[in-house]
Coordinates of C-alpha atoms and ligand atoms in Angstrom, one line a residue:
X13 CA 89.5 112.3 89.2
X14 CA 90.1 113.4 92.5
X15 CA 88.6 117.6 93.0
X16 CA 92.1 118.5 94.2
X17 CA 94.8 116.5 92.6
X18 CA 98.1 116.2 94.1
X19 CA 100.0 116.7 90.4
X20 CA 98.6 119.9 89.3
X21 CA 99.5 119.2 86.0
X22 CA 99.3 115.5 83.9
X23 CA 99.7 116.0 80.6
X24 CA 98.2 112.8 78.4
X25 CA 101.3 111.8 77.3
X26 CA 102.6 111.1 81.6
X27 CA 101.1 107.7 81.7
X28 CA 102.5 106.3 78.8
X29 CA 106.0 108.0 79.8
X30 CA 105.7 106.8 84.0
X31 CA 108.3 104.5 84.4
X32 CA 109.2 104.0 81.1
X33 CA 111.1 107.4 80.4
X34 CA 112.3 110.3 83.0
X35 CA 109.1 112.7 83.8
X36 CA 108.9 115.9 85.3
X37 CA 105.4 116.8 86.2
X38 CA 103.9 119.7 88.7
X39 CA 102.6 119.8 92.2
X40 CA 101.2 121.2 95.4
X41 CA 103.0 119.7 98.2
X42 CA 105.1 122.2 99.1
X43 CA 102.2 124.3 99.7
X44 CA 100.6 121.6 102.9
X45 CA 101.6 122.8 106.0
X46 CA 103.3 119.2 106.3
X47 CA 105.5 120.9 104.0
X48 CA 105.9 124.1 105.7
X49 CA 109.1 124.8 108.1
X50 CA 107.2 124.7 111.1
X51 CA 105.9 121.5 109.9
X52 CA 109.2 120.4 109.0
X53 CA 111.5 122.0 112.1
X54 CA 108.2 120.2 114.6
X55 CA 108.6 116.8 112.9
X56 CA 112.3 117.2 113.0
X57 CA 112.1 117.9 116.3
X58 CA 109.9 114.5 117.7
X59 CA 112.2 112.3 115.1
X60 CA 113.3 108.8 116.4
X61 CA 116.8 109.1 116.5
X62 CA 117.3 105.0 114.7
X63 CA 115.0 106.9 111.6
X64 CA 117.3 109.3 110.7
X65 CA 121.2 109.4 108.8
X66 CA 122.7 112.5 109.0
X67 CA 125.8 112.8 106.9
X68 CA 128.6 115.5 106.9
X69 CA 130.2 116.2 103.9
X70 CA 133.7 116.8 104.6
X71 CA 135.5 120.3 104.4
X72 CA 135.4 121.3 100.6
X73 CA 137.1 120.3 97.9
X74 CA 138.2 116.6 100.0
X75 CA 137.7 113.5 98.7
X76 CA 134.1 113.0 96.9
X77 CA 134.0 109.7 99.4
X78 CA 134.8 111.2 102.6
X79 CA 131.1 111.1 104.4
X80 CA 131.0 111.1 108.5
X81 CA 128.1 109.7 110.1
X82 CA 126.1 111.7 113.1
X83 CA 123.5 112.8 115.4
X84 CA 121.3 116.3 116.1
X85 CA 122.4 116.1 119.6
X86 CA 120.3 119.2 121.5
X87 CA 119.6 121.1 118.6
X88 CA 115.8 121.8 118.2
X89 CA 114.2 121.4 114.6
X90 CA 114.5 124.8 113.7
X91 CA 118.0 124.8 114.2
X92 CA 118.8 122.0 112.7
X93 CA 117.7 123.6 109.4
X94 CA 119.9 126.5 110.3
X95 CA 122.4 124.3 110.9
X96 CA 122.1 122.3 107.7
X97 CA 121.7 126.0 105.7
X98 CA 124.5 127.1 106.9
X99 CA 126.9 123.3 106.4
X100 CA 128.0 121.1 104.5
X101 CA 125.7 118.2 105.0
X102 CA 122.2 116.8 104.1
X103 CA 119.9 115.1 107.0
X104 CA 117.6 112.0 105.6
X105 CA 114.2 112.1 108.0
X106 CA 113.9 108.0 106.9
X107 CA 110.4 106.6 106.5
X108 CA 107.8 109.1 107.7
X109 CA 105.2 107.6 107.1
X110 CA 105.7 105.2 109.6
X111 CA 106.7 108.0 112.3
X112 CA 104.1 110.2 111.3
X113 CA 100.1 109.0 110.7
X114 CA 99.4 112.7 108.0
X115 CA 102.5 111.2 106.1
X116 CA 101.7 108.5 105.6
X117 CA 97.8 109.7 104.0
X118 CA 99.3 112.1 102.2
X119 CA 101.3 109.3 100.7
X120 CA 98.5 107.2 100.0
X121 CA 96.6 109.8 98.3
X122 CA 99.3 110.3 96.0
X123 CA 99.6 106.3 94.8
X124 CA 95.7 106.4 95.1
X125 CA 95.6 109.3 92.1
X126 CA 98.9 107.5 90.5
X127 CA 96.7 104.3 90.5
X128 CA 94.2 106.6 88.7
X129 CA 96.3 107.9 86.4
X130 CA 98.5 105.4 85.1
X131 CA 96.3 102.0 83.8
X132 CA 97.8 98.8 85.9
X133 CA 99.7 100.7 88.0
X134 CA 99.6 99.4 91.3
X135 CA 102.6 99.8 94.1
X136 CA 100.9 98.2 97.4
X137 CA 104.8 99.1 99.1
X138 CA 106.2 101.7 99.6
X139 CA 107.9 104.4 101.7
X140 CA 108.9 108.3 101.3
X141 CA 111.9 110.4 103.0
X142 CA 112.2 114.2 103.5
X143 CA 115.7 115.1 102.3
X144 CA 117.2 118.5 104.0
X145 CA 119.7 119.7 102.6
X146 CA 122.7 122.0 102.4
X147 CA 122.9 124.5 100.1
X148 CA 126.5 123.3 98.6
X149 CA 125.2 119.3 99.2
X150 CA 125.0 116.7 96.5
X151 CA 124.3 112.8 96.2
X152 CA 127.0 111.2 94.1
X153 CA 126.2 108.6 91.2
X154 CA 124.5 105.5 92.4
X155 CA 121.0 103.6 91.7
X156 CA 118.3 102.4 93.9
X157 CA 116.7 98.9 93.8
X158 CA 112.9 100.1 94.5
X159 CA 110.8 102.3 92.6
X160 CA 112.2 106.2 93.0
X161 CA 111.0 109.6 92.3
X162 CA 112.0 113.5 94.1
X163 CA 109.6 115.6 94.6
X164 CA 110.8 119.5 95.3
X165 CA 109.6 121.1 98.4
X166 CA 112.4 124.2 98.7
X167 CA 115.3 125.3 97.1
X168 CA 116.6 124.5 93.8
X169 CA 118.5 121.1 92.5
X170 CA 120.0 119.3 89.2
X171 CA 119.3 115.8 88.3
X172 CA 121.2 114.0 86.0
X173 CA 119.7 110.8 85.1
X174 CA 121.9 108.2 82.9
X175 CA 120.2 105.2 81.1
X176 CA 118.8 102.4 83.0
X177 CA 121.0 100.2 80.8
X178 CA 125.2 99.1 80.6
X179 CA 127.5 100.2 81.1
X180 CA 125.7 102.8 83.3
X181 CA 124.1 99.8 85.4
X182 CA 124.3 96.1 84.9
X183 CA 122.7 92.9 87.1
X184 CA 126.0 92.5 88.9
X185 CA 126.0 96.8 90.5
X186 CA 122.2 96.0 91.7
X187 CA 123.3 92.3 92.9
X188 CA 125.9 94.1 95.2
X189 CA 124.1 96.8 96.1
X190 CA 121.1 94.2 97.3
X191 CA 123.9 92.2 99.5
X192 CA 125.8 95.4 100.8
X193 CA 123.6 97.8 101.2
X194 CA 125.3 100.6 100.0
X195 CA 124.5 102.1 96.9
X196 CA 127.5 105.1 96.0
X197 CA 130.1 101.9 95.5
X198 CA 129.0 102.0 91.5
X199 CA 131.7 102.4 88.8
X200 CA 131.7 105.9 87.8
X201 CA 133.5 107.6 84.0
X202 CA 133.4 111.2 83.5
X203 CA 132.0 110.3 79.8
X204 CA 129.3 108.9 81.5
X205 CA 127.9 112.4 81.1
X206 CA 127.6 112.9 77.5
X207 CA 124.9 110.4 78.2
X208 CA 122.4 112.0 81.2
X209 CA 120.2 114.2 80.9
X210 CA 119.8 116.9 83.5
X211 CA 116.5 117.9 85.1
X212 CA 115.8 121.0 87.1
X213 CA 113.5 120.8 89.8
X214 CA 112.1 123.6 91.7
X215 CA 109.6 123.5 94.9
X216 CA 105.9 122.2 92.9
X217 CA 108.1 119.8 90.9
X218 CA 108.9 116.5 91.0
X219 CA 110.6 113.9 88.3
X220 CA 110.6 109.7 88.8
X221 CA 112.7 107.8 86.3
X222 CA 112.8 104.3 85.6
X223 CA 113.4 101.5 87.6
X224 CA 117.7 101.2 88.4
X225 CA 118.3 104.8 86.0
X226 CA 121.6 105.3 87.9
X227 CA 121.0 109.2 88.8
X228 CA 123.3 112.0 90.6
X229 CA 122.1 115.0 92.8
X230 CA 123.5 118.9 92.9
X231 CA 122.2 121.7 94.6
X232 CA 122.0 125.0 93.5
X233 CA 123.2 127.3 95.8
X234 CA 120.3 127.2 98.0
X235 CA 119.1 124.4 101.1
X236 CA 116.8 121.9 99.7
X237 CA 113.9 119.9 101.0
X238 CA 113.1 117.1 99.0
X239 CA 110.7 113.7 99.6
X240 CA 112.4 111.2 98.6
X241 CA 109.7 108.3 97.8
X242 CA 110.9 104.0 97.0
X243 CA 108.1 102.2 95.5
X244 CA 107.8 98.4 95.1
X245 CA 105.4 96.8 92.9
X246 CA 105.1 92.7 92.1
X247 CA 108.0 92.6 89.1
X248 CA 110.2 95.0 91.4
X249 CA 110.0 92.8 94.3
X250 CA 110.6 89.0 92.6
X251 CA 113.3 92.1 90.4
X252 CA 114.5 92.8 94.1
X253 CA 114.5 88.8 95.4
X254 CA 116.6 87.5 92.2
X255 CA 119.6 90.6 93.4
X256 CA 119.6 89.5 96.8
X257 CA 119.6 85.3 95.8
X258 CA 122.4 86.3 92.8
X259 CA 124.6 88.4 95.0
X260 CA 124.7 86.5 97.9
X261 CA 125.1 82.9 96.0
X262 CA 128.2 85.3 94.4
X263 CA 129.8 86.6 97.8
X264 CA 129.7 83.8 99.9
X265 CA 129.6 81.2 97.0
X266 CA 131.0 82.0 94.2
X267 CA 128.4 81.4 91.5
X268 CA 128.6 83.2 88.4
X269 CA 126.1 84.3 86.3
X270 CA 123.2 83.3 87.3
X271 CA 119.4 83.5 85.8
X272 CA 117.6 86.5 86.5
X273 CA 113.8 85.1 85.2
X274 CA 111.3 86.3 88.0
X275 CA 109.0 83.5 87.5
X276 CA 109.6 79.6 87.7
X277 CA 110.9 77.1 89.4
X278 CA 115.0 78.4 89.7
X279 CA 113.3 82.0 91.0
X280 CA 111.1 80.4 94.1
X281 CA 113.8 78.7 95.0
X282 CA 116.0 81.7 94.9
X283 CA 113.4 83.4 96.7
X284 CA 113.4 80.8 99.5
X285 CA 117.1 81.1 99.3
X286 CA 117.3 85.2 100.0
X287 CA 115.6 84.3 102.3
X288 CA 116.6 82.1 105.0
X289 CA 120.1 84.1 104.2
X290 CA 119.4 87.5 104.8
X291 CA 118.4 86.1 108.4
X292 CA 122.5 85.0 108.5
X293 CA 124.9 87.3 111.1
X294 CA 127.0 86.9 107.7
X295 CA 124.3 88.9 105.4
X296 CA 123.7 91.1 108.1
X297 CA 126.9 92.5 108.7
X298 CA 127.5 93.0 105.1
X299 CA 124.5 95.1 105.0
X300 CA 126.3 97.1 108.0
X301 CA 129.5 97.3 107.1
X302 CA 131.6 100.9 107.6
X303 CA 128.5 103.2 109.3
X304 CA 129.8 104.6 112.6
X305 CA 128.5 107.6 114.0
X306 CA 131.3 110.2 115.0
X307 CA 129.9 113.4 114.9
X308 CA 127.1 115.4 116.2
X309 CA 125.7 118.9 115.8
X310 CA 127.1 122.0 117.2
X311 CA 125.3 123.9 118.9
X312 CA 127.3 126.8 119.7
X313 CA 127.7 127.4 115.7
X314 CA 125.1 126.6 113.7
X315 CA 126.7 124.6 110.4
X316 CA 129.6 123.2 112.7
X317 CA 130.0 119.7 113.8
X318 CA 132.0 118.4 117.0
X319 CA 133.9 115.2 116.8
X320 CA 132.4 112.5 119.5
X321 CA 135.4 111.0 120.3
X322 CA 137.0 114.6 121.0
X323 CA 133.9 115.3 122.6
X324 CA 134.0 112.2 125.3
Ligands
LIG408 FE1 118.8 107.3 95.0

């Protein structure tokens, strides 16, 4: 094991639990300059427009599905952080590993360490985002198609993890997400909470959970900075192929009850089919429906927003 590991403690059982059960572990990423407030402010200031999402949750008490997407406008990185601290929104710096080499090196180190600690674990495709969110922000019940883990850098949050099984998540849900690319449209009922396990995260803790386990996240009244990590193993890659192919076959051609084998002739036929289909304008349109940028951050009142139509 390396001399200065990123996981600052790794109980032996963690190797057996990884990807099979929710798992909370300790790390030291929050102590790196890359994740200091100065480091993050600098990253925000130079972040490519195409690679971030800024989402406003609407006024307190509004419909929980009321989301708007916007842009940073003329604010510098530090002001953006202050605006988020005072507002009701979150900023997702997607794909930090392509935006900056230092973050890629950090993530490579994380996965090298995981491969050493978890026998047989290998995730050749991985990416990370930095999520900066307001004290009152929450992420609604959803699931993700890739493997996921969440690393807490600043502030405190609570992650509720649900079983990765029906009725909480079904193949049909996964296929719909693969086609529409919108994760939060899954059905949810209050009684799901009886089956959820809550995990509180503080700076220096991370949480991993089984593939496709639904989850929702609430901030505990503090500005939050977290790193979200997505990874794809060979098995996950094949499942993603199945999800997209089955989803397209159902949405486009009305075919239902399709198999989910990740090998054999039907798998490879689906692999070719989804590759062709995802290039079509129909599939591309499906994936971008419902996403319009309509506000920017207010540079006069940090935490406020300006309607882009009103500003034009
Ligand atoms: Fe998620």
